[in-house]
């Protein structure tokens, strides 16, 4: 969840490190820090808060150093305080260390270095490593790191520098935290994610788990931690869609990304239709294998799980196969029963989420076939699966997912359609008809985003309800995961407590929360459960609560059951989720704006969640 960047080359690197950190800030913004290898030794600057706070104190470090590394933190061990900000230096300022990940045996490691006479300056797990280096260094930094590696438990990617070997940065990786190398002309970058250096080079190499990397200006060597043998990795070109992010005239990344949804959905669909025919190249299973599947399990976290829940309904409806969706962090500790006829679909926009990865690994160990749905090419999730289906949303910076959610729903819709076709549940004509409607969705999404009347209505609703203490979201069938997503959006960026419930379940408890100060957001677009939703909304209104409903254009019946209706265009019910979520994203966005909050960097959150 932290972001790391390193540079070794001929150019003064302070600005390169700061710029790299700015591109990694979405991974964590509790504090930031950097260490540069200058003629005088190791120069360090750290600050609590985002990278701009580090920039403000960066005069303290060398302007001419050409080797350096930086870190942006999402706190795991230790409060958000400067003393817990990375990098950490040894007491003699000879070694510097920073890390993304966790040392699970940090209590023992901290005890060990304390017993050896070191004084710890932080409460972190990472700091122990710098003192171990101090004690174990034998004149070869890379080999010292390799010797120490087996003593470090957990999952991590870390970088270290040493004053005595000023021309290099050593990195190491265990388990899923990513580490990628950027190869420039006479310079080398190391980072958690390619966009950190994409303005400088697109030539990349991936550090695999269980490897040490030795980076100098002109050379990069990968060594296996087990025996020190040298490994070769091809130089690849970074994915075009990872363009370095800019707000492009929008006030926030989230707003920009909400408005990028028509393109993201269209791009996700486009590569799947060749001459009007649906293809799921990359799925990693033959049509015969897909026909043989008797069960589907979808796993993911947060927004990705909500996309999976939409997928569950569609796969059952069109694919005709029993489908379950579960939270990856819960599912992985269940004793899930599997056989080779179970298809597991793991959804993760970042491709790094620790719990989703662990669930995939367990599923594969138990014999299931695993397909990943991710937005990041070559990510850990992509590499851990039998097949990969990519969403084409482009880089998403705002911590609250928007375009990646609708792209994931789009991909799950395509997958369900494909299963329906190969399993003989849908005729060729039905697939073609649904496919055509799907391809017209980006235009409908654009219409909603351009709808000035709805925008004004959302402004009015945000003004009226932004100070309320609680929002309840109600939906049924495909409307339920959309409510869950809408409720998550509002709570994560506005900090207003929300709950999302199956409308039929409301009377079994949540109805007790309702009063004349409760806004209730309902997804009540046209479907076979519309009448049932209407009855539930009457139960809500009878308690004096205020109903804000998302309805389908042309169906004015909903107006009799709601105080406010946000109409979205008509499409077939199975495709409605992609339209219905749009007003909920915008409502959350506008409410957070009224409250003066930073929607791109909500408190306590990070864009990638590489801890369990
Ligand atoms: C979404 O708004 C959240 N920030 C969060 O729930 C996110 O969807 C979740 O952490 C999963 O991330 P992933 O898709 O990268 O695995």
mmCIF file of C-alpha atoms and ligand atoms in Angstrom, residues 301-304 347-351 353 356 399-401 408 485 488-489 492 606-607 609, ligand 1:
data_model
loop_
_atom_site.group_PDB
_atom_site.id
_atom_site.type_symbol
_atom_site.label_atom_id
_atom_site.label_comp_id
_atom_site.label_asym_id
_atom_site.label_seq_id
_atom_site.Cartn_x
_atom_site.Cartn_y
_atom_site.Cartn_z
ATOM 1 C CA UNK A 301 -12.880 -6.778 -2.326
ATOM 2 C CA UNK A 302 -14.812 -3.537 -2.054
ATOM 3 C CA UNK A 303 -15.912 -2.165 -5.380
ATOM 4 C CA UNK A 304 -14.483 -5.157 -7.235
ATOM 5 C CA UNK A 347 -11.627 -9.279 -9.763
ATOM 6 C CA UNK A 348 -9.104 -6.598 -8.818
ATOM 7 C CA UNK A 349 -8.568 -3.330 -10.645
ATOM 8 C CA UNK A 350 -5.078 -2.849 -9.185
ATOM 9 C CA UNK A 351 -4.165 -6.514 -9.554
ATOM 10 C CA UNK A 353 -5.013 -6.804 -3.530
ATOM 11 C CA UNK A 356 -7.816 -11.519 -3.641
ATOM 12 C CA UNK A 399 -9.011 6.316 -4.439
ATOM 13 C CA UNK A 400 -12.759 5.855 -4.864
ATOM 14 C CA UNK A 401 -13.220 3.598 -7.871
ATOM 15 C CA UNK A 408 -15.537 -4.412 -14.435
ATOM 16 C CA UNK A 485 -21.487 0.465 -4.459
ATOM 17 C CA UNK A 488 -19.501 2.595 -0.325
ATOM 18 C CA UNK A 489 -18.840 5.667 -2.485
ATOM 19 C CA UNK A 492 -15.524 6.491 1.725
ATOM 20 C CA UNK A 606 -5.178 3.812 -0.193
ATOM 21 C CA UNK A 607 -5.739 2.820 -3.777
ATOM 22 C CA UNK A 609 -4.352 -2.773 -0.552
HETATM 23 C C1 LIG B 1 -13.289 1.462 -4.037
HETATM 24 O O1 LIG B 1 -13.817 2.718 -4.125
HETATM 25 C C2 LIG B 1 -12.373 1.210 -2.957
HETATM 26 N N1 LIG B 1 -11.431 2.222 -2.814
HETATM 27 C C3 LIG B 1 -11.954 -0.208 -2.655
HETATM 28 O O2 LIG B 1 -13.086 -0.818 -2.132
HETATM 29 C C4 LIG B 1 -11.385 -1.111 -3.779
HETATM 30 O O3 LIG B 1 -12.371 -1.401 -4.705
HETATM 31 C C5 LIG B 1 -10.836 -2.393 -3.131
HETATM 32 O O4 LIG B 1 -9.790 -2.057 -2.279
HETATM 33 C C6 LIG B 1 -10.394 -3.423 -4.136
HETATM 34 O O5 LIG B 1 -9.315 -2.974 -4.907
HETATM 35 P P1 LIG B 1 -8.824 -3.745 -6.192
HETATM 36 O O6 LIG B 1 -9.918 -3.686 -7.195
HETATM 37 O O7 LIG B 1 -7.612 -3.011 -6.638
HETATM 38 O O8 LIG B 1 -8.546 -5.163 -5.790
#
